Amino acid sequence: MFCSTIIPTIARPSLDRAVESVLAQELEGDAFEVIVVNDSGAPLIPAPWHSHDQVRIIDTRQREKCFARNTGAAVARGRYLNFLDDDDWLLPGAFAAFRDYIRKNGEAKVLYGNVLYVDVCEEVIGELNLGR
């Protein structure tokens, strides 16, 4: 499996978009999984992605974000770990770009992409690109 995306959450409404942005990535076969670590202390509001084959939900009962991330990493099956907050999302083609980079440049220990900062209207207000 190429990648495991770990999303720690406190059950914010933006969680659905975060998970759906990962599930929308196009890679052949079962090349990735999504591990949602619910640290809210309450059940998540039901959503269609809960029953998706590539999604696992783990409850950690308010142990904090670091614990949630480590819990997801401990059960991940992917060669690479992708950490995504529950109020962020992946742009289309993110995983394909990472995979293409690895195929051209050899194995990697760490991969990261550009970060776009957007306001509540989803207008880009800044970008982080380390140029590496």
Tab-separated table of C-alpha atoms in Angstrom:
chain	number	residue	atom	x	y	z
A	1	MET	CA	0.000	0.000	0.000
A	2	PHE	CA	1.402	3.377	-0.999
A	3	CYS	CA	0.048	5.708	1.655
A	4	SER	CA	-1.919	5.911	4.902
A	5	THR	CA	-3.577	9.241	5.622
A	6	ILE	CA	-4.088	9.867	9.313
A	7	ILE	CA	-6.693	12.452	10.249
A	8	PRO	CA	-6.987	13.260	13.954
A	9	THR	CA	-10.330	14.914	14.638
A	10	ILE	CA	-12.382	16.586	17.304
A	11	ALA	CA	-15.450	16.068	15.094
A	12	ARG	CA	-15.413	19.439	13.380
A	13	PRO	CA	-17.841	19.849	10.462
A	14	SER	CA	-14.851	20.163	8.103
A	15	LEU	CA	-13.928	16.493	8.697
A	16	ASP	CA	-16.190	15.290	5.883
A	17	ARG	CA	-14.362	17.436	3.343
A	18	ALA	CA	-10.957	16.306	4.604
A	19	VAL	CA	-11.836	12.609	4.287
A	20	GLU	CA	-13.564	13.034	0.929
A	21	SER	CA	-10.518	14.883	-0.460
A	22	VAL	CA	-8.392	11.829	0.313
A	23	LEU	CA	-10.926	9.351	-1.064
A	24	ALA	CA	-11.070	11.387	-4.291
A	25	GLN	CA	-7.351	10.814	-4.972
A	26	GLU	CA	-6.787	8.707	-8.067
A	27	LEU	CA	-4.375	5.806	-7.604
A	28	GLU	CA	-4.736	2.300	-8.954
A	29	GLY	CA	-6.095	-0.464	-6.717
A	30	ASP	CA	-6.167	-0.099	-2.959
A	31	ALA	CA	-3.101	2.115	-2.970
A	32	PHE	CA	-4.102	4.124	0.103
A	33	GLU	CA	-6.158	4.109	3.270
A	34	VAL	CA	-7.679	6.748	5.513
A	35	ILE	CA	-7.427	6.423	9.286
A	36	VAL	CA	-9.726	8.826	11.119
A	37	VAL	CA	-8.781	9.073	14.781
A	38	ASN	CA	-11.776	10.456	16.663
A	39	ASP	CA	-10.454	12.271	19.727
A	40	SER	CA	-13.672	14.201	20.393
A	41	GLY	CA	-14.951	11.983	23.192
A	42	ALA	CA	-18.283	11.523	21.384
A	43	PRO	CA	-19.421	9.466	18.397
A	44	LEU	CA	-18.895	11.043	14.987
A	45	ILE	CA	-21.948	12.298	13.125
A	46	PRO	CA	-22.813	9.584	10.579
A	47	ALA	CA	-21.545	10.240	7.051
A	48	PRO	CA	-21.402	8.101	3.887
A	49	TRP	CA	-17.599	7.760	4.069
A	50	HIS	CA	-17.861	5.866	7.392
A	51	SER	CA	-18.634	2.650	5.513
A	52	HIS	CA	-16.033	3.105	2.767
A	53	ASP	CA	-13.649	0.134	2.422
A	54	GLN	CA	-10.574	2.356	2.608
A	55	VAL	CA	-11.597	4.107	5.850
A	56	ARG	CA	-10.975	3.040	9.443
A	57	ILE	CA	-12.261	4.992	12.432
A	58	ILE	CA	-10.509	4.719	15.786
A	59	ASP	CA	-11.691	6.381	19.015
A	60	THR	CA	-9.100	7.747	21.467
A	61	ARG	CA	-11.402	9.572	23.920
A	62	GLN	CA	-9.839	13.027	24.282
A	63	ARG	CA	-6.171	12.076	24.545
A	64	GLU	CA	-4.969	15.057	22.449
A	65	LYS	CA	-3.763	15.460	18.868
A	66	CYS	CA	-0.265	13.934	19.314
A	67	PHE	CA	-1.720	10.785	20.838
A	68	ALA	CA	-4.289	10.592	18.027
A	69	ARG	CA	-1.588	10.936	15.344
A	70	ASN	CA	0.605	8.293	16.987
A	71	THR	CA	-2.371	5.937	17.332
A	72	GLY	CA	-3.103	6.274	13.611
A	73	ALA	CA	0.554	5.757	12.715
A	74	ALA	CA	0.702	2.605	14.858
A	75	VAL	CA	-2.030	0.875	12.841
A	76	ALA	CA	-1.150	2.312	9.412
A	77	ARG	CA	-0.330	-0.122	6.618
A	78	GLY	CA	1.009	2.345	4.053
A	79	ARG	CA	4.630	2.738	3.055
A	80	TYR	CA	4.236	6.490	3.592
A	81	LEU	CA	2.261	8.342	6.267
A	82	ASN	CA	0.267	11.411	5.329
A	83	PHE	CA	-0.897	13.531	8.270
A	84	LEU	CA	-3.888	15.735	7.498
A	85	ASP	CA	-5.771	17.887	9.987
A	86	ASP	CA	-9.563	17.693	10.012
A	87	ASP	CA	-9.891	21.266	8.720
A	88	ASP	CA	-7.505	20.753	5.763
A	89	TRP	CA	-7.913	18.936	2.469
A	90	LEU	CA	-5.829	17.523	-0.361
A	91	LEU	CA	-6.011	18.972	-3.829
A	92	PRO	CA	-6.787	16.545	-6.672
A	93	GLY	CA	-3.707	14.718	-7.890
A	94	ALA	CA	-1.674	15.100	-4.683
A	95	PHE	CA	-0.940	11.380	-4.252
A	96	ALA	CA	-0.204	10.912	-7.962
A	97	ALA	CA	2.300	13.790	-7.790
A	98	PHE	CA	4.012	12.210	-4.779
A	99	ARG	CA	4.138	8.811	-6.460
A	100	ASP	CA	5.497	10.307	-9.715
A	101	TYR	CA	8.197	12.152	-7.787
A	102	ILE	CA	9.273	8.940	-6.048
A	103	ARG	CA	9.357	7.012	-9.324
A	104	LYS	CA	11.602	9.640	-10.902
A	105	ASN	CA	13.853	10.367	-7.924
A	106	GLY	CA	14.033	7.137	-5.914
A	107	GLU	CA	12.800	6.304	-2.457
A	108	ALA	CA	12.071	9.142	-0.072
A	109	LYS	CA	12.001	9.390	3.700
A	110	VAL	CA	9.765	12.475	3.755
A	111	LEU	CA	7.434	13.925	1.142
A	112	TYR	CA	5.532	17.158	1.349
A	113	GLY	CA	3.727	19.450	-1.018
A	114	ASN	CA	2.888	23.093	-1.292
A	115	VAL	CA	0.484	24.566	1.210
A	116	LEU	CA	-2.192	27.029	0.154
A	117	TYR	CA	-3.726	29.235	2.811
A	118	VAL	CA	-7.327	30.144	2.051
A	119	ASP	CA	-9.858	32.365	3.742
A	120	VAL	CA	-13.465	31.452	4.575
A	121	CYS	CA	-14.453	32.207	0.961
A	122	GLU	CA	-11.725	29.792	-0.230
A	123	GLU	CA	-9.722	32.600	-1.789
A	124	VAL	CA	-5.982	31.904	-1.697
A	125	ILE	CA	-4.339	34.364	0.679
A	126	GLY	CA	-0.895	32.799	0.858
A	127	GLU	CA	1.289	29.897	-0.239
A	128	LEU	CA	4.120	27.974	1.336
A	129	ASN	CA	6.510	26.399	-1.167
A	130	LEU	CA	9.902	25.431	0.190
A	131	GLY	CA	11.164	24.751	-3.322
A	132	ARG	CA	12.496	21.299	-2.558
